[in-house]
Amino acid sequence: MRNVVLAVLVALIALVACSASGSSSMEQKQVATPGENIYKNQCVMCHGRKGDLNLSGAKDLTISTLSEEEMIAVVTHGRGGMIGYNMTLSQEQIKEVVNHVRTLHVVQ
Ligand code: HEC
């Protein structure tokens, strides 16, 4: 009988530990801003995680001198080798991803 109680206790502790770690990993996901997630999904392949990959002629985002409005225009309508995202992203998402791009900036 004692063993059964012990087994149930162990199972309960394991369950609590599992759900606790589950919720903490969800919190970690919430720490990433929406803009960061969009950037990871849509922009990293050309600009790289830090913005300085410059693949296929992409501009180095860490030294970009564009204003926020100009960046929004480039991301919305595209320019040169970069496609516009007005079909893929909402205006709100474009703002969020541009905000993230601006955090990559070395000259704020
Ligand atoms: C297919 C590759 C590619 C992808 C994907 C891409 N870009 Fe670009 N990006 C470029 C290229 C190429 C340029 C340079 C355009 C030019 O020469 O006019 C550029 C330029 C820019 C610029 C202008 C920088 C400056 O200083 O002139 C910004 C801002 C920018 N990209 C942001 C983004 C964001 C945000 C995303 C994701 C939503 C993204 N890019 C996705 C290729 C890409």
Short mmCIF file of C-alpha atoms and ligand atoms in Angstrom, two decimals:
data_model
loop_
_atom_site.label_atom_id
_atom_site.label_comp_id
_atom_site.label_asym_id
_atom_site.label_seq_id
_atom_site.Cartn_x
_atom_site.Cartn_y
_atom_site.Cartn_z
CA MET A 1 0.00 0.00 0.00
CA ARG A 2 2.78 2.42 0.91
CA ASN A 3 4.43 1.67 -2.41
CA VAL A 4 1.29 2.56 -4.31
CA VAL A 5 1.00 5.88 -2.49
CA LEU A 6 4.66 6.53 -3.24
CA ALA A 7 4.21 5.68 -6.90
CA VAL A 8 1.22 8.01 -7.17
CA LEU A 9 3.20 10.76 -5.47
CA VAL A 10 6.14 10.30 -7.81
CA ALA A 11 3.80 10.36 -10.81
CA LEU A 12 2.17 13.55 -9.53
CA ILE A 13 5.49 15.27 -8.99
CA ALA A 14 6.60 14.27 -12.49
CA LEU A 15 3.35 15.64 -13.89
CA VAL A 16 3.72 18.95 -12.08
CA ALA A 17 7.36 19.23 -13.17
CA CYS A 18 6.37 18.56 -16.79
CA SER A 19 3.58 21.09 -16.90
CA ALA A 20 5.76 23.64 -15.14
CA SER A 21 8.52 23.30 -17.72
CA GLY A 22 5.88 23.35 -20.45
CA SER A 23 4.53 26.70 -19.35
CA SER A 24 7.99 28.18 -18.92
CA SER A 25 8.90 27.34 -22.50
CA MET A 26 5.73 29.12 -23.56
CA GLU A 27 6.83 32.17 -21.61
CA GLN A 28 10.13 32.08 -23.45
CA LYS A 29 8.27 32.18 -26.75
CA GLN A 30 6.33 35.21 -25.56
CA VAL A 31 9.60 36.99 -24.81
CA ALA A 32 10.38 37.08 -28.54
CA THR A 33 8.53 40.07 -29.96
CA PRO A 34 6.12 39.49 -32.86
CA GLY A 35 8.47 41.49 -35.06
CA GLU A 36 11.36 39.22 -34.16
CA ASN A 37 9.35 36.16 -35.15
CA ILE A 38 8.35 37.70 -38.47
CA TYR A 39 11.98 38.65 -39.08
CA LYS A 40 13.10 35.08 -38.37
CA ASN A 41 10.51 33.67 -40.75
CA GLN A 42 10.69 36.18 -43.60
CA CYS A 43 13.95 38.12 -43.58
CA VAL A 44 16.73 35.95 -42.15
CA MET A 45 17.40 34.09 -45.42
CA CYS A 46 18.73 37.25 -47.03
CA HIS A 47 19.60 39.58 -44.15
CA GLY A 48 20.78 37.04 -41.56
CA ARG A 49 19.89 36.90 -37.88
CA LYS A 50 21.91 40.00 -37.05
CA GLY A 51 20.96 41.87 -40.23
CA ASP A 52 24.45 41.84 -41.73
CA LEU A 53 24.36 38.74 -43.95
CA ASN A 54 23.93 40.77 -47.18
CA LEU A 55 22.91 37.72 -49.23
CA SER A 56 21.97 38.31 -52.87
CA GLY A 57 22.76 42.01 -52.64
CA ALA A 58 20.73 42.62 -49.48
CA LYS A 59 21.72 45.76 -47.61
CA ASP A 60 23.42 45.56 -44.23
CA LEU A 61 20.57 46.47 -41.89
CA THR A 62 22.89 47.18 -38.95
CA ILE A 63 24.27 50.26 -40.72
CA SER A 64 21.17 51.31 -42.60
CA THR A 65 20.59 55.05 -42.53
CA LEU A 66 16.94 54.77 -43.50
CA SER A 67 14.30 56.27 -41.24
CA GLU A 68 11.52 54.12 -39.84
CA GLU A 69 9.13 55.41 -42.51
CA GLU A 70 11.60 54.66 -45.30
CA MET A 71 12.14 51.13 -43.98
CA ILE A 72 8.40 50.58 -43.84
CA ALA A 73 8.21 51.73 -47.49
CA VAL A 74 10.99 49.32 -48.58
CA VAL A 75 9.41 46.38 -46.73
CA THR A 76 5.92 47.23 -47.99
CA HIS A 77 6.70 47.82 -51.67
CA GLY A 78 10.10 46.16 -52.08
CA ARG A 79 13.12 47.70 -53.77
CA GLY A 80 15.78 46.31 -56.11
CA GLY A 81 16.37 42.65 -55.24
CA MET A 82 13.92 42.70 -52.36
CA ILE A 83 10.28 41.82 -52.80
CA GLY A 84 7.50 43.83 -51.18
CA TYR A 85 5.62 42.31 -48.28
CA ASN A 86 2.28 44.07 -48.68
CA MET A 87 0.76 40.78 -49.86
CA THR A 88 2.35 38.66 -47.10
CA LEU A 89 2.24 40.88 -44.03
CA SER A 90 -0.29 43.30 -42.61
CA GLN A 91 0.68 46.95 -42.12
CA GLU A 92 0.84 46.22 -38.39
CA GLN A 93 3.22 43.28 -38.93
CA ILE A 94 5.42 45.37 -41.21
CA LYS A 95 5.68 47.99 -38.46
CA GLU A 96 6.60 45.31 -35.94
CA VAL A 97 9.27 43.76 -38.13
CA VAL A 98 10.72 47.20 -38.92
CA ASN A 99 10.85 47.90 -35.18
CA HIS A 100 12.84 44.70 -34.81
CA VAL A 101 15.14 45.67 -37.68
CA ARG A 102 15.82 48.95 -35.88
CA THR A 103 16.98 47.04 -32.78
CA LEU A 104 19.66 45.41 -34.97
CA HIS A 105 21.03 48.85 -35.69
CA VAL A 106 24.51 49.68 -34.46
CA VAL A 107 24.04 53.42 -35.03
CA GLN A 108 20.72 54.03 -33.29
C1 HEC B 1 15.10 37.73 -51.18
C2 HEC B 1 16.03 38.33 -50.25
C3 HEC B 1 15.45 39.33 -49.22
C4 HEC B 1 14.52 39.10 -48.27
C5 HEC B 1 13.77 37.80 -47.97
C6 HEC B 1 14.37 40.34 -47.53
N1 HEC B 1 15.20 41.29 -48.07
FE1 HEC B 1 15.42 43.19 -47.38
N2 HEC B 1 16.68 43.60 -48.91
C7 HEC B 1 17.09 42.69 -49.87
C8 HEC B 1 17.90 43.38 -50.87
C9 HEC B 1 18.53 42.73 -52.09
C10 HEC B 1 17.95 44.74 -50.47
C11 HEC B 1 18.63 45.90 -51.20
C12 HEC B 1 17.62 46.53 -52.14
C13 HEC B 1 18.23 47.58 -53.03
O1 HEC B 1 19.41 47.46 -53.38
O2 HEC B 1 17.54 48.53 -53.38
C14 HEC B 1 17.19 44.83 -49.22
C15 HEC B 1 17.01 46.01 -48.51
C16 HEC B 1 16.30 46.12 -47.33
C17 HEC B 1 16.15 47.33 -46.56
C18 HEC B 1 16.73 48.69 -46.92
C19 HEC B 1 18.05 48.89 -46.21
C20 HEC B 1 18.76 50.15 -46.65
O3 HEC B 1 19.48 50.72 -45.81
O4 HEC B 1 18.60 50.57 -47.81
C21 HEC B 1 15.39 47.02 -45.48
C22 HEC B 1 14.95 47.98 -44.35
C23 HEC B 1 15.05 45.63 -45.56
N3 HEC B 1 15.63 45.11 -46.70
C24 HEC B 1 14.29 44.94 -44.64
C25 HEC B 1 13.80 43.66 -44.83
C26 HEC B 1 12.84 43.02 -43.97
C27 HEC B 1 12.23 43.65 -42.73
C28 HEC B 1 12.61 41.79 -44.50
C29 HEC B 1 11.61 40.75 -44.01
C30 HEC B 1 10.22 41.18 -43.92
C31 HEC B 1 13.43 41.64 -45.66
N4 HEC B 1 14.15 42.80 -45.85
C32 HEC B 1 13.51 40.51 -46.47
C33 HEC B 1 16.79 41.35 -49.91
C34 HEC B 1 15.87 40.71 -49.11
#
